Short mmCIF file of C-alpha atoms in Angstrom, two decimals:
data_model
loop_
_atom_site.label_atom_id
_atom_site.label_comp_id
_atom_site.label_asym_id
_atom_site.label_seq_id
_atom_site.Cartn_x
_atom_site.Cartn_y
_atom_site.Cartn_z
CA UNK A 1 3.12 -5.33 12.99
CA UNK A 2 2.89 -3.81 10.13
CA UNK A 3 -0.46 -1.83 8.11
CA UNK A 4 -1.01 -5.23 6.45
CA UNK A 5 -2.61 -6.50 10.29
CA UNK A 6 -0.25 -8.95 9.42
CA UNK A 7 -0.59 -12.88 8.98
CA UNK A 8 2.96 -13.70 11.00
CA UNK A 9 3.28 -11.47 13.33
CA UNK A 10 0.96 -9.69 16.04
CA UNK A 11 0.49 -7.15 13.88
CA UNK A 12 1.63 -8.79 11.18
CA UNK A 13 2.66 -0.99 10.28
CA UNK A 14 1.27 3.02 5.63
CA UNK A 15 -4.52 4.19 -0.30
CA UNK A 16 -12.40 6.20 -3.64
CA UNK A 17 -10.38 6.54 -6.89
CA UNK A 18 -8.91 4.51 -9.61
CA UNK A 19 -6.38 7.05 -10.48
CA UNK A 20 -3.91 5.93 -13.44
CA UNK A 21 -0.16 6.18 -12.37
CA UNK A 22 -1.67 5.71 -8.64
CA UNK A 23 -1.73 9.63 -8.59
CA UNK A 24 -0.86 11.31 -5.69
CA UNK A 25 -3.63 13.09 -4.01
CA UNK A 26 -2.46 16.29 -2.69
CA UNK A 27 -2.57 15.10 1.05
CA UNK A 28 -2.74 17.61 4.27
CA UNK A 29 0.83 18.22 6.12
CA UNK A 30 0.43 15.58 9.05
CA UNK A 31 -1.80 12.76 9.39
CA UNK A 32 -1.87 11.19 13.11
CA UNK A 33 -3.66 7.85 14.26
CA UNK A 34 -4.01 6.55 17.93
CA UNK A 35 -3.85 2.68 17.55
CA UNK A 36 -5.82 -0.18 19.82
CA UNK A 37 -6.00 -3.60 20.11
CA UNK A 38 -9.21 -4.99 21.66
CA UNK A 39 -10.07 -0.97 22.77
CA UNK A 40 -6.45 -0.30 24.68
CA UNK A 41 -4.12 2.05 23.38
CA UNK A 42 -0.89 0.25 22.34
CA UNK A 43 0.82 3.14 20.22
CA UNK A 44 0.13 6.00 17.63
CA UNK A 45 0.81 5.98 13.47
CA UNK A 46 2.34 9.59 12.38
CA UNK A 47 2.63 9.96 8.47
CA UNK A 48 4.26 13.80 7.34
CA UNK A 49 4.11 15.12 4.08
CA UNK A 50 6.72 17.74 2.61
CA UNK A 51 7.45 18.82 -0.57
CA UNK A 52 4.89 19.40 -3.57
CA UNK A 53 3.39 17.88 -6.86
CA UNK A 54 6.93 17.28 -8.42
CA UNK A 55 8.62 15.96 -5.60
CA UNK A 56 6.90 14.43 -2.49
CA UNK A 57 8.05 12.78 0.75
CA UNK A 58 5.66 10.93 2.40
CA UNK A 59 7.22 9.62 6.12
CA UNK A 60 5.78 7.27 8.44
CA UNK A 61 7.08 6.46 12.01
CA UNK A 62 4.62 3.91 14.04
CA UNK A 63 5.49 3.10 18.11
CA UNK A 64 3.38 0.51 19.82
CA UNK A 65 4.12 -1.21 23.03
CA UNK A 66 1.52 -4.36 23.53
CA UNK A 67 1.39 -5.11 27.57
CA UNK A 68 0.01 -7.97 30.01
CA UNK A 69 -1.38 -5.96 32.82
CA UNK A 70 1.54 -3.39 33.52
CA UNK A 71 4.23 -5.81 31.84
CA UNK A 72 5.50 -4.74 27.76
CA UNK A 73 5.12 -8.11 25.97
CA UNK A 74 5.41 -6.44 23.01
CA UNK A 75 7.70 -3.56 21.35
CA UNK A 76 7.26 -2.40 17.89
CA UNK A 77 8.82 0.19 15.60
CA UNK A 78 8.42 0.98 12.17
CA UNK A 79 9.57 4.00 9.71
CA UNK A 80 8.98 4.24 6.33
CA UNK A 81 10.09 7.07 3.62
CA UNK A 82 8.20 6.95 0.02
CA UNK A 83 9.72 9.21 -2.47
CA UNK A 84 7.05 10.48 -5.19
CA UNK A 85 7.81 13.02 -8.30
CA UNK A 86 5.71 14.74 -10.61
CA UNK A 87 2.45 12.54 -8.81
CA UNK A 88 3.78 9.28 -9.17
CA UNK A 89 5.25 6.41 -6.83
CA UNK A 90 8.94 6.28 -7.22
CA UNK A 91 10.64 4.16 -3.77
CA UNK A 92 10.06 3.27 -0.47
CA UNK A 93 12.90 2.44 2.40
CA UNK A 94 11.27 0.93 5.61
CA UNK A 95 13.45 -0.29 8.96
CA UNK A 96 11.29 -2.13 11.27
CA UNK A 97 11.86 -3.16 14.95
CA UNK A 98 9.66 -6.36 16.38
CA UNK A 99 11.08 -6.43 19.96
CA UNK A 100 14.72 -5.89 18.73
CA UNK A 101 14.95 -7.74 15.75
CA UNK A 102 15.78 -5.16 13.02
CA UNK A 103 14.88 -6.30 9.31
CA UNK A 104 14.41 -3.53 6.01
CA UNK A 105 12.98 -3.26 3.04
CA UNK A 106 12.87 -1.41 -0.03
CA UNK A 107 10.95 -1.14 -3.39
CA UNK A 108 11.89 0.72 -6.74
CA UNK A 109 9.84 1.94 -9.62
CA UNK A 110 12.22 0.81 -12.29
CA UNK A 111 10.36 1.42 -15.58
CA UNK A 112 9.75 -2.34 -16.84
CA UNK A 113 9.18 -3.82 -13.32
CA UNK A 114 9.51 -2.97 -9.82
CA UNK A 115 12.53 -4.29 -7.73
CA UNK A 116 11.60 -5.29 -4.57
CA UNK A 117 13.72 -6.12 -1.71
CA UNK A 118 12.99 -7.86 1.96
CA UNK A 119 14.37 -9.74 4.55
CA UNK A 120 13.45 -12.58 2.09
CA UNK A 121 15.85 -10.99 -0.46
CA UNK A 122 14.92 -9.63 -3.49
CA UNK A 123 11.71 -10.15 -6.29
CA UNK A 124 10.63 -8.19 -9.31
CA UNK A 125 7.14 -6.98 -8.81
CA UNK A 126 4.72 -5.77 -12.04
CA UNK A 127 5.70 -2.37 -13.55
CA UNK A 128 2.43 -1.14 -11.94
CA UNK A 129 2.74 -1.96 -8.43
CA UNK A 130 3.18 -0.10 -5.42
CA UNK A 131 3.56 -0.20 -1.42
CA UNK A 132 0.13 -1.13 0.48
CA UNK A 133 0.07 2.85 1.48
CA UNK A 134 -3.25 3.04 3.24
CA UNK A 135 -3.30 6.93 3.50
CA UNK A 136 -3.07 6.84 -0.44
CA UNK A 137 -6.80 4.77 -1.70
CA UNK A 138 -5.54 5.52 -5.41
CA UNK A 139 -3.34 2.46 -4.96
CA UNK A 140 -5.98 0.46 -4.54
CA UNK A 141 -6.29 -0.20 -7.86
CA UNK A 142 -2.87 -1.26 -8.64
CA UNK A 143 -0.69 -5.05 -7.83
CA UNK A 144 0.22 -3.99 -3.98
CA UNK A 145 3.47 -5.43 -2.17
CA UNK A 146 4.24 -5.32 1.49
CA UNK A 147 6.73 -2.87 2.22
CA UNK A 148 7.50 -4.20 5.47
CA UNK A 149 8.36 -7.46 4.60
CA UNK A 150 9.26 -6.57 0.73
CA UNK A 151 6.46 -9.19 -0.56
CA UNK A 152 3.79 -8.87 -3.20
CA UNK A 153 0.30 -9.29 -1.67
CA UNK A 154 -2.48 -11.82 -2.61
CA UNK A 155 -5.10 -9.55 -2.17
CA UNK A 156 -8.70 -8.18 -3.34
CA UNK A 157 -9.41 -4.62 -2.68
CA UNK A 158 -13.10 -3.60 -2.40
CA UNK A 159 -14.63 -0.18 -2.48
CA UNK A 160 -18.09 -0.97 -0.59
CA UNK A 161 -19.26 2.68 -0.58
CA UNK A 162 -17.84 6.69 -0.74
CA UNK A 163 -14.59 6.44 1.42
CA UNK A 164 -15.05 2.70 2.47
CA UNK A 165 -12.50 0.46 1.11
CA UNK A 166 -12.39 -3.28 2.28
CA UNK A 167 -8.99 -5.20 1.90
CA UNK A 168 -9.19 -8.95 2.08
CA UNK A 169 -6.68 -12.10 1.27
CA UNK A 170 -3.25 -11.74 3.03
CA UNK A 171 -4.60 -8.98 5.11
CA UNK A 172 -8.45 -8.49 6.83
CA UNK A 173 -8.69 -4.78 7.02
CA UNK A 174 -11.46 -2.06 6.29
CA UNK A 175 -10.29 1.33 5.55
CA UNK A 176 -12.34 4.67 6.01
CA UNK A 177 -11.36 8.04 4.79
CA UNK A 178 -13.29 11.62 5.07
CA UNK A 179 -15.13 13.77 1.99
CA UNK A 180 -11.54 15.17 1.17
CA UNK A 181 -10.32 11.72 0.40
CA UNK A 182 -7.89 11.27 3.64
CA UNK A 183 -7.49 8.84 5.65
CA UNK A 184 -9.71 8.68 8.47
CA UNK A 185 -9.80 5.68 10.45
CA UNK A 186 -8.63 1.97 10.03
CA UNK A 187 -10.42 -1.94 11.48
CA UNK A 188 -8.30 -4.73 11.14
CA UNK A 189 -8.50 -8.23 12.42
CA UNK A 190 -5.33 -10.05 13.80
CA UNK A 191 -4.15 -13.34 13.52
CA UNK A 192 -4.81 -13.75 16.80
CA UNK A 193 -8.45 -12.93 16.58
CA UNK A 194 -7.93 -9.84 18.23
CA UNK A 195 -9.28 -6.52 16.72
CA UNK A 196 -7.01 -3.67 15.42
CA UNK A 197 -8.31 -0.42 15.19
CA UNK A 198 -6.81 3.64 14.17
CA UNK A 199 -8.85 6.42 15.21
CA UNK A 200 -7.65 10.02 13.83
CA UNK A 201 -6.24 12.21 16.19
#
């Protein structure tokens, strides 16, 4: 479940400027999303930012409960922490919860490569790359891995216009983000068929 609308799982749960380094915008405090699946609510997407230019934390916590009529089908919990210093990506430590099976990840900015590390186990990803972050659209120009399953992606990103980016190959997703350059709003297709979307709250 996670931001990648992902290709195994319901979900699969968080990026117009080319910046070099993937340069951290400075981003406001809180950033919250409701979260639907074919136009019901099924949870809400809560990213915080503390800390400043030379040292960042960016942390996400995403809760979504997928029912059949009044019945959960579907529990799913995900927290993330990126570290960043002096504007660049440094790690990321995700835990995530798919109705109570508990798998985490990790990646590390190691200089010469990035060490990556998933349920999976563990893969070197290109010195450039960095966690599909969809809050942060300067990563979009960079080799992106899934930090919920500690993967690199196979996948094209697209800017189609001013704060429309389009996201296609392992994942189907469009993101949208305001003049300011934050993230605004997410649409996302499912394996299933069904539509994911993030509205801004």
């Amino acid at each position: 479940m996670s931001l990648l609308v992902g290709r195994r799982e319901l979900l699969a749960a968080g990026v117009g400027l080319l910046v070099p380094g993937a340069a951290l915008a400075a981003p406001p405090p809180r950033l919250a999303f409701a979260v639907f699946r074919n136009g019901t609510k099924v949870g809400e997407h809560v990213i915080t930012f503390t800390g400043d230019d030379d040292a960042r934390t960016v942390s996400t916590d995403v809760n979504m409960t997928v029912k059949v009529g009044p019945v959960p089908v579907y529990k799913y919990k995900h927290t993330a922490v990126e570290k960043w210093a002096g504007g660049k990506w440094v790690s990321v430590d995700t835990t995530t919860n798919g109705n109570g099976k508990v798998y985490r990840a990790s990646g590390r900015a190691l200089g010469s490569h990035v060490a990556i590390t998933g349920p999976d186990g563990a893969q070197r990803g290109p010195a450039d790359a960095v966690p599909l972050s969809h809050w942060n659209q300067a990563s979009f120009g960079r080799p992106l891995f899934n930090q919920q399953e500690g993967k690199m992606l196979k996948v094209t990103c697209s800017k189609v216009k001013a704060g429309h980016w389009q996201i296609r190959g392992d994942a189907e997703i469009d993101d949208f983000y305001d003049a300011q350059g934050n993230w605004m709003a997410l649409k996302g297709k499912l394996e299933d068929g069904s539509k994911l979307e993030y509205k801004r709250i």
